[in-house]
CSV table of C-alpha atoms in Angstrom, one decimal:
chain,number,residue,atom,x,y,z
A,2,UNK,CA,-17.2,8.9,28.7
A,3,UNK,CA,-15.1,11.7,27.2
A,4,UNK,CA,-11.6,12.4,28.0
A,5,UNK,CA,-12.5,15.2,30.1
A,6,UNK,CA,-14.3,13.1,32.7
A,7,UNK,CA,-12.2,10.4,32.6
A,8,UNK,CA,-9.4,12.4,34.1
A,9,UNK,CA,-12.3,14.3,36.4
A,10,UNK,CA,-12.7,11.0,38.0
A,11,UNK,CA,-8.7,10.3,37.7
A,12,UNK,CA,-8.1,13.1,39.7
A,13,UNK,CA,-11.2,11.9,42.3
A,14,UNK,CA,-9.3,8.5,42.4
A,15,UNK,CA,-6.1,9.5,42.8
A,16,UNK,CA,-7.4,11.7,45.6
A,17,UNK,CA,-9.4,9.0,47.6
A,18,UNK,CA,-7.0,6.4,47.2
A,19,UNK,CA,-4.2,8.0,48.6
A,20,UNK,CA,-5.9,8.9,52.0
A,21,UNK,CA,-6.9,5.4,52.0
A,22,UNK,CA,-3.2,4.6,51.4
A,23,UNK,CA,-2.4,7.2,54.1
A,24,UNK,CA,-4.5,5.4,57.1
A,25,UNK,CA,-4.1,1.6,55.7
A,26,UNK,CA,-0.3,2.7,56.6
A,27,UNK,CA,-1.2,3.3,60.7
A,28,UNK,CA,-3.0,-0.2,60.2
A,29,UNK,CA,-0.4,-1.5,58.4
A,30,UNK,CA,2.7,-0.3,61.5
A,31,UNK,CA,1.2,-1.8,64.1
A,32,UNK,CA,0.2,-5.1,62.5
A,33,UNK,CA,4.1,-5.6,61.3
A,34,UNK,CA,5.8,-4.6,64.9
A,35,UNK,CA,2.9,-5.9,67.1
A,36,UNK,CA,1.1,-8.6,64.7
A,37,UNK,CA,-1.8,-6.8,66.2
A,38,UNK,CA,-5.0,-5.5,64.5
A,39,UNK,CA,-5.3,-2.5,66.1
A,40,UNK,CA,-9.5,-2.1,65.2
A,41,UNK,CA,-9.1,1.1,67.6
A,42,UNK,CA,-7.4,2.7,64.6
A,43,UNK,CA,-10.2,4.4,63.1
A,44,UNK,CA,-11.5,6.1,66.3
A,45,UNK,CA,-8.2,7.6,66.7
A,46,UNK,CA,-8.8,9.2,63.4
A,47,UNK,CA,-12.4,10.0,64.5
A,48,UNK,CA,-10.5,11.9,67.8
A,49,UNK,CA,-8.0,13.6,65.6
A,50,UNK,CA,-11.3,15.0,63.6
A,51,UNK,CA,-13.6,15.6,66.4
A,52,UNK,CA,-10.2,17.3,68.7
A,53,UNK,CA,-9.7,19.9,66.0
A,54,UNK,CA,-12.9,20.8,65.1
A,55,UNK,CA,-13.6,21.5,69.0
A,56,UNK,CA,-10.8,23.7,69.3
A,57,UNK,CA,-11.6,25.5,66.2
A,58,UNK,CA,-15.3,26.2,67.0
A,59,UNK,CA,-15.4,26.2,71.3
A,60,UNK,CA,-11.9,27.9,71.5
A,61,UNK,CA,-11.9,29.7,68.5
A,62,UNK,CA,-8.3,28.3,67.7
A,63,UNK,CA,-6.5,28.6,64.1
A,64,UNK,CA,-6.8,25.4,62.5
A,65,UNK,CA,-2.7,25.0,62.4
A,66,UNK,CA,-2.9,25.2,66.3
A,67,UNK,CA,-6.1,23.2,67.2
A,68,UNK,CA,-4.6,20.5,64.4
A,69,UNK,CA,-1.3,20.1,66.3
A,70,UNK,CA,-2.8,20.2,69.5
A,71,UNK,CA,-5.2,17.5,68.8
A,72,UNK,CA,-2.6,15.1,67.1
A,73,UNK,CA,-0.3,15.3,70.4
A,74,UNK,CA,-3.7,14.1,72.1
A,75,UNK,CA,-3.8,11.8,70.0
A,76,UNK,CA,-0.6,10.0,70.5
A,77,UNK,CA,-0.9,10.6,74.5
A,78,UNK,CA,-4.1,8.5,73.9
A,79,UNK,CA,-2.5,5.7,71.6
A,80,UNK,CA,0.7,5.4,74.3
A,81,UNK,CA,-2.2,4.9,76.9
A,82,UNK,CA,-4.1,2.5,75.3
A,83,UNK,CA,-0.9,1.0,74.1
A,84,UNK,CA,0.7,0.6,78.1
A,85,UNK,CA,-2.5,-0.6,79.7
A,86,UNK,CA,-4.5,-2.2,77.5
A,87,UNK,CA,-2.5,-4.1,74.5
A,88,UNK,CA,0.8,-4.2,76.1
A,89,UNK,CA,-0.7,-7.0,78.5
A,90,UNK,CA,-2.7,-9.2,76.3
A,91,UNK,CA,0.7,-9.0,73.6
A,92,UNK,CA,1.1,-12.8,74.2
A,93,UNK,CA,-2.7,-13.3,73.9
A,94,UNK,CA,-3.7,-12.4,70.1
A,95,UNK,CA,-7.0,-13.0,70.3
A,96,UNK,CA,-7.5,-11.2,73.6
A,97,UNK,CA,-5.6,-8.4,72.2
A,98,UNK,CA,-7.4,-7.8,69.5
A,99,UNK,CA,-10.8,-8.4,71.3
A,100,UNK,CA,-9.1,-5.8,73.8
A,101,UNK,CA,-8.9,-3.3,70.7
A,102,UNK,CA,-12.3,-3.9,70.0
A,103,UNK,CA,-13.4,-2.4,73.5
A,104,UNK,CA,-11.0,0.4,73.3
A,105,UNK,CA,-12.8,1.6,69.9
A,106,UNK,CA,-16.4,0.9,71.2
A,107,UNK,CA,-15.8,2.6,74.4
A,108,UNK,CA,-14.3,5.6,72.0
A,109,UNK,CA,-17.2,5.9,70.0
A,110,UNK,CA,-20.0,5.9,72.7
A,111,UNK,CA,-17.6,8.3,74.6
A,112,UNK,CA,-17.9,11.0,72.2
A,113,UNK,CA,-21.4,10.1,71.9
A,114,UNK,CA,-22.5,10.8,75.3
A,115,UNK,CA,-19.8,14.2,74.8
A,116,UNK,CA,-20.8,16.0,71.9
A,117,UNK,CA,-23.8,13.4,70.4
A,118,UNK,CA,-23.8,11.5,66.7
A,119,UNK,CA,-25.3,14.8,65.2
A,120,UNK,CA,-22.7,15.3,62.5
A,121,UNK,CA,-21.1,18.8,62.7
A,122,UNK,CA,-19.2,20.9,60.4
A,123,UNK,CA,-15.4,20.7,60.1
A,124,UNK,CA,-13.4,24.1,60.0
A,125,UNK,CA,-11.2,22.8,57.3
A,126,UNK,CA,-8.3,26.0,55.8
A,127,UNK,CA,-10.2,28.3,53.5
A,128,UNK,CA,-7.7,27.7,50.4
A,129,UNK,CA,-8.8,24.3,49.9
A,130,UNK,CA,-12.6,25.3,49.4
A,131,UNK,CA,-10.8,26.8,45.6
A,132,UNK,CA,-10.8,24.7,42.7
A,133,UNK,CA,-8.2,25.1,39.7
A,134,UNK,CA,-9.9,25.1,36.5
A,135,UNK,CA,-7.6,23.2,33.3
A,136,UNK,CA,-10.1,23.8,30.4
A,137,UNK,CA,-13.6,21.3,31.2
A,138,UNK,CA,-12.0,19.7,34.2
A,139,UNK,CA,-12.0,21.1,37.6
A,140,UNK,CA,-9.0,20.3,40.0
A,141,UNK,CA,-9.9,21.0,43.8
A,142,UNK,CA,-6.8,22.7,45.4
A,143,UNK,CA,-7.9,19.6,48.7
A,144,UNK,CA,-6.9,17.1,46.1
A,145,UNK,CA,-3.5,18.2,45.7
A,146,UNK,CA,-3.1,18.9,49.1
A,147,UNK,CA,-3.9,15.4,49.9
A,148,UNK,CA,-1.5,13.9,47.3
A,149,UNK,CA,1.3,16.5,48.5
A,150,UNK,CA,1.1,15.5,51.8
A,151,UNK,CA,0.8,12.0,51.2
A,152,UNK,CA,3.7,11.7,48.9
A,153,UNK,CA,5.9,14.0,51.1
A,154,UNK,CA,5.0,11.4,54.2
A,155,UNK,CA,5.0,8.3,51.9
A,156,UNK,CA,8.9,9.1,51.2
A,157,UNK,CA,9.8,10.3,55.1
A,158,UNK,CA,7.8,7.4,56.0
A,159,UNK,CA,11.0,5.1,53.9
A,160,UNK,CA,13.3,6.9,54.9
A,161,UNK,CA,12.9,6.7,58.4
A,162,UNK,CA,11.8,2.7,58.2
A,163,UNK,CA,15.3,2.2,55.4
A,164,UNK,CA,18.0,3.9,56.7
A,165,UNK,CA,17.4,5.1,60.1
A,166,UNK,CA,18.4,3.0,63.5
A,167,UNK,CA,15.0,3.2,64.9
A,168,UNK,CA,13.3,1.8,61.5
A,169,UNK,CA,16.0,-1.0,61.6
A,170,UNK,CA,14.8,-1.9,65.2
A,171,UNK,CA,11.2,-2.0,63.8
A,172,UNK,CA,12.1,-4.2,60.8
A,173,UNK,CA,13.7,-6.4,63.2
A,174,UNK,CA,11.2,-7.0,66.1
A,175,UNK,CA,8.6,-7.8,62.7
A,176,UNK,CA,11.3,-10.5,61.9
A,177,UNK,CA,12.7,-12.2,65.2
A,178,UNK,CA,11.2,-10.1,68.1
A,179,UNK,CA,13.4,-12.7,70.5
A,180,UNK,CA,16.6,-12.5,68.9
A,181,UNK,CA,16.0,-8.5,68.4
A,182,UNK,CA,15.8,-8.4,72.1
A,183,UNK,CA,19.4,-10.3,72.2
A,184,UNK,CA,20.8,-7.6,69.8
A,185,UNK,CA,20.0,-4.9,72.4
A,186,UNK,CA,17.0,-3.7,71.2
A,187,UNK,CA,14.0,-2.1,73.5
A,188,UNK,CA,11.0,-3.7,72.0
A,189,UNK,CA,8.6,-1.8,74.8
A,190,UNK,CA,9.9,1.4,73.2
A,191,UNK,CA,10.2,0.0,69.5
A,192,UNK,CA,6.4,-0.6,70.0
A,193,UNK,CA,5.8,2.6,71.9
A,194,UNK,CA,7.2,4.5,68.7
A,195,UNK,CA,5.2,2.6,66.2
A,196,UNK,CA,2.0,3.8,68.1
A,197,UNK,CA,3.3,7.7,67.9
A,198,UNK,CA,3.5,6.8,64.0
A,199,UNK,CA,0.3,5.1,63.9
A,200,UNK,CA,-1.7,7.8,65.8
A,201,UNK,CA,0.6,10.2,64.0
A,202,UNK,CA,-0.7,8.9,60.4
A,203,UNK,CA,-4.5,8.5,61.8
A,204,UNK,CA,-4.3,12.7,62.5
A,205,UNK,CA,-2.9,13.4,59.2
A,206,UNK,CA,-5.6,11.0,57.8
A,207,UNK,CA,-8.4,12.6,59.5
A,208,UNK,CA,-7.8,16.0,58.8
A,209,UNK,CA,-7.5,15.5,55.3
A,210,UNK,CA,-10.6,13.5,54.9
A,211,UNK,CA,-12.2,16.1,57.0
A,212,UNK,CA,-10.7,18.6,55.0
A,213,UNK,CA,-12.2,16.8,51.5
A,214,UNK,CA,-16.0,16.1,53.4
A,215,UNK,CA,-16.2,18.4,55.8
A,216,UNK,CA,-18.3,17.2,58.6
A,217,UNK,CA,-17.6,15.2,61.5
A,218,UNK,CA,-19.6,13.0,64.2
A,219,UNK,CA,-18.7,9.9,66.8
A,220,UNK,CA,-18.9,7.5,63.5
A,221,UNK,CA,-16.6,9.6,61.2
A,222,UNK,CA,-13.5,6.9,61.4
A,223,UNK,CA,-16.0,4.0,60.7
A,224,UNK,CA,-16.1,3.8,56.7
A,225,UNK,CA,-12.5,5.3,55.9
A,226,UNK,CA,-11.0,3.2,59.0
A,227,UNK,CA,-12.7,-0.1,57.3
A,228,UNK,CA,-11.9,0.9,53.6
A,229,UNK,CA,-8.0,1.7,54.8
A,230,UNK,CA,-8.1,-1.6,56.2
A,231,UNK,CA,-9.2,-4.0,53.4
A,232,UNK,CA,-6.3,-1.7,51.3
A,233,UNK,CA,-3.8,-3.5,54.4
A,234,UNK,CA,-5.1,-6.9,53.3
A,235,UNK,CA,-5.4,-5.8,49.7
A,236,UNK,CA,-1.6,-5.0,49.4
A,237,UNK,CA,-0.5,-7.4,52.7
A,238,UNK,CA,-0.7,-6.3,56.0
A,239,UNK,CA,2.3,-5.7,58.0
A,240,UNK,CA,3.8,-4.8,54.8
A,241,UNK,CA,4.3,-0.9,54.4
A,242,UNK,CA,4.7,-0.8,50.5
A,243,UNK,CA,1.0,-2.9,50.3
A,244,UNK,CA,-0.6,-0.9,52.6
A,245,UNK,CA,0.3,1.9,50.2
A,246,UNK,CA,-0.7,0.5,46.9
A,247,UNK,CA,-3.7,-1.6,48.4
A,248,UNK,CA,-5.6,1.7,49.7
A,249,UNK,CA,-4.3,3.5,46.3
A,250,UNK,CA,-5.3,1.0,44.2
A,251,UNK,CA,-8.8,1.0,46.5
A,252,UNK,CA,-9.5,4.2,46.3
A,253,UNK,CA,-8.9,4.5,42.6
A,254,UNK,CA,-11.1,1.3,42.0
A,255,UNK,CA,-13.6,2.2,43.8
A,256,UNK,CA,-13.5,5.8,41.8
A,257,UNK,CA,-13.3,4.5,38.3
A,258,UNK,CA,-15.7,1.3,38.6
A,259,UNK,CA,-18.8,4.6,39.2
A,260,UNK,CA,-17.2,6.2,36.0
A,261,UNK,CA,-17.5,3.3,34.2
A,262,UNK,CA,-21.0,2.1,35.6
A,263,UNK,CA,-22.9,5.0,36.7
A,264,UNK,CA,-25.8,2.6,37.3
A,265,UNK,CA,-23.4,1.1,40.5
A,266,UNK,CA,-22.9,4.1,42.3
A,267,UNK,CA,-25.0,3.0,45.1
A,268,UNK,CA,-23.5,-0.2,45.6
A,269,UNK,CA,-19.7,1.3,45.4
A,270,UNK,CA,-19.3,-0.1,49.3
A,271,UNK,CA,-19.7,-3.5,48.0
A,272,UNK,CA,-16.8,-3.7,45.5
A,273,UNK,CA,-14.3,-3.2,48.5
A,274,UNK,CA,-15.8,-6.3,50.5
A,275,UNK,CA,-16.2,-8.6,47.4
A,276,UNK,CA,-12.5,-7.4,46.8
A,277,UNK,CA,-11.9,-8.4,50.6
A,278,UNK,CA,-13.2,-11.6,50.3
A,279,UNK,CA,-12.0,-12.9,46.9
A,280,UNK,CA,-8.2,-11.7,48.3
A,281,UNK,CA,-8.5,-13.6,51.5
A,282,UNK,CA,-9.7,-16.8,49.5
A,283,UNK,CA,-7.3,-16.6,46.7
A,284,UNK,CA,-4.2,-15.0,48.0
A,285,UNK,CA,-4.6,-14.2,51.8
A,286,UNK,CA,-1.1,-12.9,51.9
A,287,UNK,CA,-2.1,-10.0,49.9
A,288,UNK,CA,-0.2,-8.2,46.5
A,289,UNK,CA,3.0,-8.3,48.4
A,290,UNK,CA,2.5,-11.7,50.0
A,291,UNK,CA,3.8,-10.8,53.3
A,292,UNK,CA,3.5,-14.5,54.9
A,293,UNK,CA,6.4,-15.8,52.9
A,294,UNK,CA,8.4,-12.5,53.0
A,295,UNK,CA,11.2,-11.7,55.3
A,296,UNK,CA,10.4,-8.2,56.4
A,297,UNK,CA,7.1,-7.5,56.9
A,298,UNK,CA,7.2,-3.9,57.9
């Protein structure tokens, strides 16, 4: 493999893993505040995706209006599910997260019955259908979208969880969600917010993956949601930092192992679960070993 394809696939990697990154983080929020695996996740993305391509095709909306539109959907959906279907089983993990389960079955069937599983195109901006040409490799101007907005949300993303009031409410309710309570803080509206971040991060998610393969159907949320996830367990989930590296270092794995062994591409899927399974054996607590640290979000 020349140097020229090496950084073709770089570029690929760098690209994939940070939308994995970007979703794993929505995972990542809700597992840290809530200790609650939200499996719903990845239909939420599949809503943001199916939401704007509707408005863009049936309505004949821009993209940055049926986008924005869509995401506030979203989150009305996520508060929803979030007040009258987790909020009561809170106390009950296993029926919470057997409740999350149903909410993302009865998603996808849902939009089944709608609009079908026939997969249909996505209207994704006409700029990032260019690609920048550097001498042999090709740079697609969706890749550095996806990094740019990744990175820009990455760092609001620390901001807001470091320095702000309502990130130091989250990062305590992860901790002591009793004593928080004693301190004066609302953990109904702590856990409300997480949700708007989490849906928040599953909209940005979706369009950009939409935006890179564009086409969406009722499944759409199923292989990203599932590959963001093991990048959670990868890094340590309820930790934001390994959510981040876990679906980078994912996404650029999964990139470089085809580059290496073209033979493999066929059986890419697989290095994720054999990843999955040889972290949850060896070190369950994932890169950041989040069951002996102190602040898990």
């Amino acid at each position: 493999m020349n140097s020229d394809l090496f950084l073709q696939f770089l570029i690929n990697g760098i690209a994939l893993g940070s939308l994995y990154a970007l979703i794993a983080i929505g995972y990542t929020i809700i597992y840290g505040v809530v200790q609650l695996i939200n499996a719903a996740h990845s239909e939420f993305f599949m809503m943001a995706a199916f939401l704007t391509m509707w408005g863009s095709l049936q309505y004949h909306l821009p993209w940055y209006i049926s986008f924005p539109i869509s995401t506030l959907i979203v989150i009305g959906v996520g508060l929803f599910v979030n007040r009258f279907v987790y909020r009561p089983l809170y106390e009950q993990k296993i029926s919470s997260f057997i409740g999350a389960v149903s909410v993302s079955f009865f998603l996808q069937n849902l939009f089944v019955v709608m609009f079908t599983a026939r997969a249909k195109p996505f209207p994704r901006p006409e700029i990032l259908n260019e690609v920048i040409t550097f001498g042999n490799v090709a740079l697609p101007v969706v890749n550095i979208f996806i990094l740019a907005v990744s990175v820009i949300l990455f760092v609001l993303l620390h901001l807001l969880v470091t320095y702000t009031n309502i990130g130091r409410a989250m990062r305590a309710i992860s901790k002591d969600p009793e004593a928080s309570q004693l301190m004066g803080v609302n953990p109904a509206q702590i856990i409300a917010f997480s949700f708007v971040l989490s849906t928040f991060f599953a909209s940005v998610g979706a369009f950009m993956y939409c935006g890179k393969f564009p086409y969406v159907d009722p499944f759409t949320g199923v292989i990203p949601g599932l590959k963001a996830f093991i990048g959670a367990v990868i890094g340590g989930i309820g930790s934001i930092p390994g959510a981040m590296l876990g679906g980078f270092l994912l996404g650029m794995g999964e990139i470089m192992i085809v580059a290496a062994f073209p033979e493999l591409t066929s059986y890419r899927d697989i290095f994720a679960y054999v990843l999955l399974i040889l972290f949850l054996l060896f070190r369950p607590g994932g890169i950041f070993n989040v069951r002996i640290r102190e602040e898990k979000v």
